[in-house]
Short mmCIF file of C-alpha atoms and ligand atoms in Angstrom, two decimals:
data_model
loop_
_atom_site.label_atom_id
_atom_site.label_comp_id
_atom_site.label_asym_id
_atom_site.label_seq_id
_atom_site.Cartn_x
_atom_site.Cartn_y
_atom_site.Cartn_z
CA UNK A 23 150.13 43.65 14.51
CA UNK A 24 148.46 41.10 11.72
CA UNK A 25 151.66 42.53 9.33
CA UNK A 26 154.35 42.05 11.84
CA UNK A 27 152.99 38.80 12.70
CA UNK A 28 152.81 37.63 8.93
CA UNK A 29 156.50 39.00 8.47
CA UNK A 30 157.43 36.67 11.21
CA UNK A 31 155.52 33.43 10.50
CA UNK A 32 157.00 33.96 7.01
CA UNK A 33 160.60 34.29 8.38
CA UNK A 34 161.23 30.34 9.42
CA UNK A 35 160.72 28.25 11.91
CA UNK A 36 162.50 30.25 14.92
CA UNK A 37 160.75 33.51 13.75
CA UNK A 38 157.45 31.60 13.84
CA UNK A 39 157.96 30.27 17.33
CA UNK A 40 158.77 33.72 18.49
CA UNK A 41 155.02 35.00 17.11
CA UNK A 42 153.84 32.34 18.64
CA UNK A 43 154.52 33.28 21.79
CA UNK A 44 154.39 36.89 21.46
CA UNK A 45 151.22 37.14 19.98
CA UNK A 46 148.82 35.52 22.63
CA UNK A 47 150.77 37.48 25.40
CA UNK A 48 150.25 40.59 23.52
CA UNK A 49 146.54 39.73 23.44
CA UNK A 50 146.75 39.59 27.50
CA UNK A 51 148.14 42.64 27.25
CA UNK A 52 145.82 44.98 29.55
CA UNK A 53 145.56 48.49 29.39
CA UNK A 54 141.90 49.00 30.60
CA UNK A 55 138.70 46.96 31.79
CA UNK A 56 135.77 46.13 30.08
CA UNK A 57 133.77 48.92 27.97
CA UNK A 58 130.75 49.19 29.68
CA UNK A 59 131.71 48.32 33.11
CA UNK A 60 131.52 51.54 35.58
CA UNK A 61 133.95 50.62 37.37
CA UNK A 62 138.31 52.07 38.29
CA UNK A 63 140.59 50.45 39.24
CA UNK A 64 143.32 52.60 41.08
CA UNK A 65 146.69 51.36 40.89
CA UNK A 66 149.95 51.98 43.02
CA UNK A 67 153.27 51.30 41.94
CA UNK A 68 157.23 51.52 43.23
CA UNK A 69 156.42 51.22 47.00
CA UNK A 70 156.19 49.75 49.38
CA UNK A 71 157.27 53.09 50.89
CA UNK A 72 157.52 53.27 55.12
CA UNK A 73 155.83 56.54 55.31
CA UNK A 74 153.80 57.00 52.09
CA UNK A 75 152.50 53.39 51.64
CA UNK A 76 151.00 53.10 55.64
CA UNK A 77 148.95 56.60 54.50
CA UNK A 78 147.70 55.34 51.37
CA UNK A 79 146.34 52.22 53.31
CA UNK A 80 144.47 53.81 55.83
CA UNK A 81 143.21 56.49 53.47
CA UNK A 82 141.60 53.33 51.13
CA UNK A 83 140.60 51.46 54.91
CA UNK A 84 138.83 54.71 55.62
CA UNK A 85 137.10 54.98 52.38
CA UNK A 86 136.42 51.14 52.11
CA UNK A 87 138.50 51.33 48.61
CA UNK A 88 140.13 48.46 47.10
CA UNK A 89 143.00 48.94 45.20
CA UNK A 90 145.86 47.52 43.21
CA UNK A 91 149.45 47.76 44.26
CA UNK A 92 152.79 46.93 42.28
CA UNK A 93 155.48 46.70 44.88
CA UNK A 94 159.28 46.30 43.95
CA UNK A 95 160.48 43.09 44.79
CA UNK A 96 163.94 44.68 47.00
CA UNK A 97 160.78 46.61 48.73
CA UNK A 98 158.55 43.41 49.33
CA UNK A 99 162.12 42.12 51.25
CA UNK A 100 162.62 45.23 53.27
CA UNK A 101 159.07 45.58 54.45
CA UNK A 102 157.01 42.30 54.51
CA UNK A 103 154.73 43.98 56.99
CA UNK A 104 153.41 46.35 54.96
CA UNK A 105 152.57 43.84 51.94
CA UNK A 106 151.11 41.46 54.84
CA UNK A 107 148.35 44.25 55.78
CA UNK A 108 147.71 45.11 51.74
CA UNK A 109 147.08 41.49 51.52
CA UNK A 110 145.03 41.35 54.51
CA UNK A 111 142.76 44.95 53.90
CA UNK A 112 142.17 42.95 50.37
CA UNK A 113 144.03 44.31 47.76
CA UNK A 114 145.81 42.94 44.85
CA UNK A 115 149.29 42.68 45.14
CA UNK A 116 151.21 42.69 41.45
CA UNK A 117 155.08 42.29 40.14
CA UNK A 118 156.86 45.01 39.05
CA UNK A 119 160.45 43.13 38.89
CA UNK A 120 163.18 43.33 41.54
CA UNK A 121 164.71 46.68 41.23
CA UNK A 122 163.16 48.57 38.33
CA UNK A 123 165.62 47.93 35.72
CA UNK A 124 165.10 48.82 31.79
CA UNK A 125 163.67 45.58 30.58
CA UNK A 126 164.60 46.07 27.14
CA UNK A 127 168.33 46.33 27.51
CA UNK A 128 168.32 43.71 30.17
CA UNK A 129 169.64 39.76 29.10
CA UNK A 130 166.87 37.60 29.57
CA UNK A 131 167.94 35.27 32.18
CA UNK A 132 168.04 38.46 34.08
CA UNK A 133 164.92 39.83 33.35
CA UNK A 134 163.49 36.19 34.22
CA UNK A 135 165.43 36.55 37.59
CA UNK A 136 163.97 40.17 38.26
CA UNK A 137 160.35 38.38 37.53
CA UNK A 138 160.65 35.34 39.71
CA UNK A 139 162.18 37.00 42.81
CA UNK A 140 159.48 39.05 43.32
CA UNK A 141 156.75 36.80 42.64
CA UNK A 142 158.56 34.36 45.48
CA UNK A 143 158.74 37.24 47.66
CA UNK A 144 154.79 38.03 47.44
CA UNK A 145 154.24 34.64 47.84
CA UNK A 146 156.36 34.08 50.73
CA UNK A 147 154.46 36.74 52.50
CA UNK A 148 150.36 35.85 51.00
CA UNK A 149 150.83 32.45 50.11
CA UNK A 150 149.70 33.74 46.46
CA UNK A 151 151.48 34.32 43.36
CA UNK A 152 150.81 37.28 41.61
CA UNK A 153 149.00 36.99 38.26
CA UNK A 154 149.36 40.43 37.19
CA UNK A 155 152.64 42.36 36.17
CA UNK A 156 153.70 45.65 35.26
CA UNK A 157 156.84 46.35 33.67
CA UNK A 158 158.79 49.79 34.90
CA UNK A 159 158.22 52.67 33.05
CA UNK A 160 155.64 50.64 31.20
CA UNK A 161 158.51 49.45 28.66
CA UNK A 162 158.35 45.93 28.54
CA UNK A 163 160.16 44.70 25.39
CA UNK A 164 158.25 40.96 23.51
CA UNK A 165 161.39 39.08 26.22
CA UNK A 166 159.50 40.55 29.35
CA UNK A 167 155.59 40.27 28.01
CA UNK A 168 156.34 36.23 27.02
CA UNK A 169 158.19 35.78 30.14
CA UNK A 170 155.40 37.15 31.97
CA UNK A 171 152.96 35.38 30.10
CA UNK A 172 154.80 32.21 31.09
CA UNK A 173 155.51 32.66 34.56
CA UNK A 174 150.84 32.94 34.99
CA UNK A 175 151.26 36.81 34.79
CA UNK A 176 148.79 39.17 32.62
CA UNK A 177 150.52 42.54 31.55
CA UNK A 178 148.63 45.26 32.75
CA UNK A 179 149.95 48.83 31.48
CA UNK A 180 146.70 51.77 32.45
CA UNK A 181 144.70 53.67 30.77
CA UNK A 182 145.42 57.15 32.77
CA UNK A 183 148.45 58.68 34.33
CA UNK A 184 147.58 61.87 35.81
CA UNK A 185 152.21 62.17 36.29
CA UNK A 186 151.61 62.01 39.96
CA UNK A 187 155.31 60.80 40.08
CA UNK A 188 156.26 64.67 38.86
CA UNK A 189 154.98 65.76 41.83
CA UNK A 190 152.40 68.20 40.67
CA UNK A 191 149.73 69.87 42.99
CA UNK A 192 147.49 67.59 44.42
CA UNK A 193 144.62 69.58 42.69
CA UNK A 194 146.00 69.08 39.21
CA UNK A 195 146.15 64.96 39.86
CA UNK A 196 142.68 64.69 41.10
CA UNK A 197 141.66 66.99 37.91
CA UNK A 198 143.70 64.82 35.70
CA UNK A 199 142.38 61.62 36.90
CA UNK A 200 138.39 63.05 37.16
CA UNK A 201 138.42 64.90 33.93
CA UNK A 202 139.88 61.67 32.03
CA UNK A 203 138.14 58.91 33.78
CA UNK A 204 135.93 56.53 31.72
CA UNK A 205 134.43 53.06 32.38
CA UNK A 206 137.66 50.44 32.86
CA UNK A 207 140.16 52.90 33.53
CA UNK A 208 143.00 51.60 35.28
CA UNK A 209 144.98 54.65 37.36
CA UNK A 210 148.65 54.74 37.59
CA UNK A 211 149.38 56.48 41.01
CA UNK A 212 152.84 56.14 42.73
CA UNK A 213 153.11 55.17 46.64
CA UNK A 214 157.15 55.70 46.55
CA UNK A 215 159.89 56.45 43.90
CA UNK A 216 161.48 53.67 42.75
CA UNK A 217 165.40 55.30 42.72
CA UNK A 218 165.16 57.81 45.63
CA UNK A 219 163.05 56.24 48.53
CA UNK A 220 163.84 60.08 49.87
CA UNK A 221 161.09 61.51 47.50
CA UNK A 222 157.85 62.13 49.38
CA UNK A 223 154.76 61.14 47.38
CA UNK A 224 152.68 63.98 50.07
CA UNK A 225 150.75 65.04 46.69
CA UNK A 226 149.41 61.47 46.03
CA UNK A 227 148.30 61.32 49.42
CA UNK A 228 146.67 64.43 49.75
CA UNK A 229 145.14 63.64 45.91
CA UNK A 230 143.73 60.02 46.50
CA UNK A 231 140.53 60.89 48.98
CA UNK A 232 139.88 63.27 46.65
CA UNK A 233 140.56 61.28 43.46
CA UNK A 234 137.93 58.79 45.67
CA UNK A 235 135.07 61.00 46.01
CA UNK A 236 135.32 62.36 42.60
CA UNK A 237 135.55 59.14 40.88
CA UNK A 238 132.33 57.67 43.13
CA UNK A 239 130.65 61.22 42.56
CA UNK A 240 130.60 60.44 38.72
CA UNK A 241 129.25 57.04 39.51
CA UNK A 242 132.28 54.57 39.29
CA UNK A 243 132.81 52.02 41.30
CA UNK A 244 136.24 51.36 42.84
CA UNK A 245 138.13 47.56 42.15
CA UNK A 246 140.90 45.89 42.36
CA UNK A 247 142.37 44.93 39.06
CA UNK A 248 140.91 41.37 39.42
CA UNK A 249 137.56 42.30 39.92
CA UNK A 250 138.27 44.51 36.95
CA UNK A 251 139.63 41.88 34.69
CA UNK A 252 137.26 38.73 36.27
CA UNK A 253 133.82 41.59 36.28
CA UNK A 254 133.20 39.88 40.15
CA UNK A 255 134.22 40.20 43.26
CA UNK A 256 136.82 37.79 44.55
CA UNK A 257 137.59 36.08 48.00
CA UNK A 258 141.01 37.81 48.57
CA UNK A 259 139.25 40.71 49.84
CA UNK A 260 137.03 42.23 52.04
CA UNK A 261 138.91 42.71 55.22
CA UNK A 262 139.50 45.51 55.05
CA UNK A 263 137.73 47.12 58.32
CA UNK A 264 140.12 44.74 59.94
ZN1 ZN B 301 157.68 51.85 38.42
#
């Protein structure tokens, strides 16, 4: 990083700007929580699915787990019900653009538009903007992590992706996710598929109770990403026996 950013700053005035910008939003950059800190944060991205999402809620209602979810922005439109009662049971609600394009090879004004009609969306439905954002496929490209930066949003990538989107056995996920799980860990779980809303996502669902003992078994407690980033627990929760 400290070469590419003296390459830049040595480049002229437009180059500087650029590392400028890039460099603090690479330092918000999140791909775990604080060493030291027992705690997981379980994340949930592509949905909000009709079937698959409603399961995943009640499974985390039943378990009194907060979690994390990423919804697409075309999903937050089609079913502002479902993001209502994440909101409500507590859980963070983050961007993941639009409609999962490839930020990279996307113009900017686009990739801006992808950003700000989902964070409208959420905010049309919680009356909060989201502060965290997670580009698809974890690609993000310096446009997308400045853009986010700008718009209030913290990058968040994860720390362990047990490829629930593959569709393993439900046995293999919770294995993946126990065996690798360390203090901070942020999960990357998948409550629909982003291209095929056909896909089921029954493995995730029979994996998370599991993945929820285990993880509590080996002493870690479960957060939302902002009580993993802000170490506290925050007032946008704790409804969630409603
Ligand atoms: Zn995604």
């Amino acid at each position: 990083m400290k070469a590419g950013f003296q390459i830049l700053t040595n480049a002229g005035g437009a180059a500087l700007d650029f590392a400028q910008l890039l460099v603090p939003s690479l330092r918000q950059t999140i791909w775990r929580g604080r060493a030291g800190d027992a705690s997981v944060a379980l994340t949930f991205d592509d949905g909000p699915h009709p079937i698959y999402t409603p399961q995943i809620l009640e499974i985390l209602r039943r378990h009194q787990t907060p979690a994390t979810f990423f919804p697409l922005g075309r999903n937050v439109e089609r079913y502002p019900k479902l993001i209502q009662k994440m909101f409500a049971h507590g859980h963070t609600i983050g961007n993941h653009t639009y409609g999962h394009e490839r930020l990279i090879f996307t113009s900017g004004e686009r990739v801006r538009s992808e950003m700000v009609k989902t964070s409208q969306a959420i905010q049309r439905i919680t009356g909060q903007k989201p502060r965290f954002f997670r580009p698809p496929r974890g690609l993000s490209g310096w446009r997308a992590l400045v853009l986010a930066s700008r718009l209030g949003m913290q990058t968040v990538l994860w720390t362990i992706s047990p490829g629930d989107w593959r569709r393993p056995p439900a046995g293999l996920i919770v294995r993946r996710v126990l065996t690798k799980a360390e203090d901070g860990a942020i999960v990357l779980l998948h409550d629909a598929k982003y291209n095929d809303p056909r896909e089921d996502r029954d493995q995730t669902v029979q994996a998370l109770p599991e993945i929820i003992r285990g993880l509590r078994e080996l002493g870690y407690c479960l957060v939302t990403l902002t009580e993993l980033v802000t170490h506290r627990r925050v007032n946008e929760r704790r409804a969630i026996n409603q």
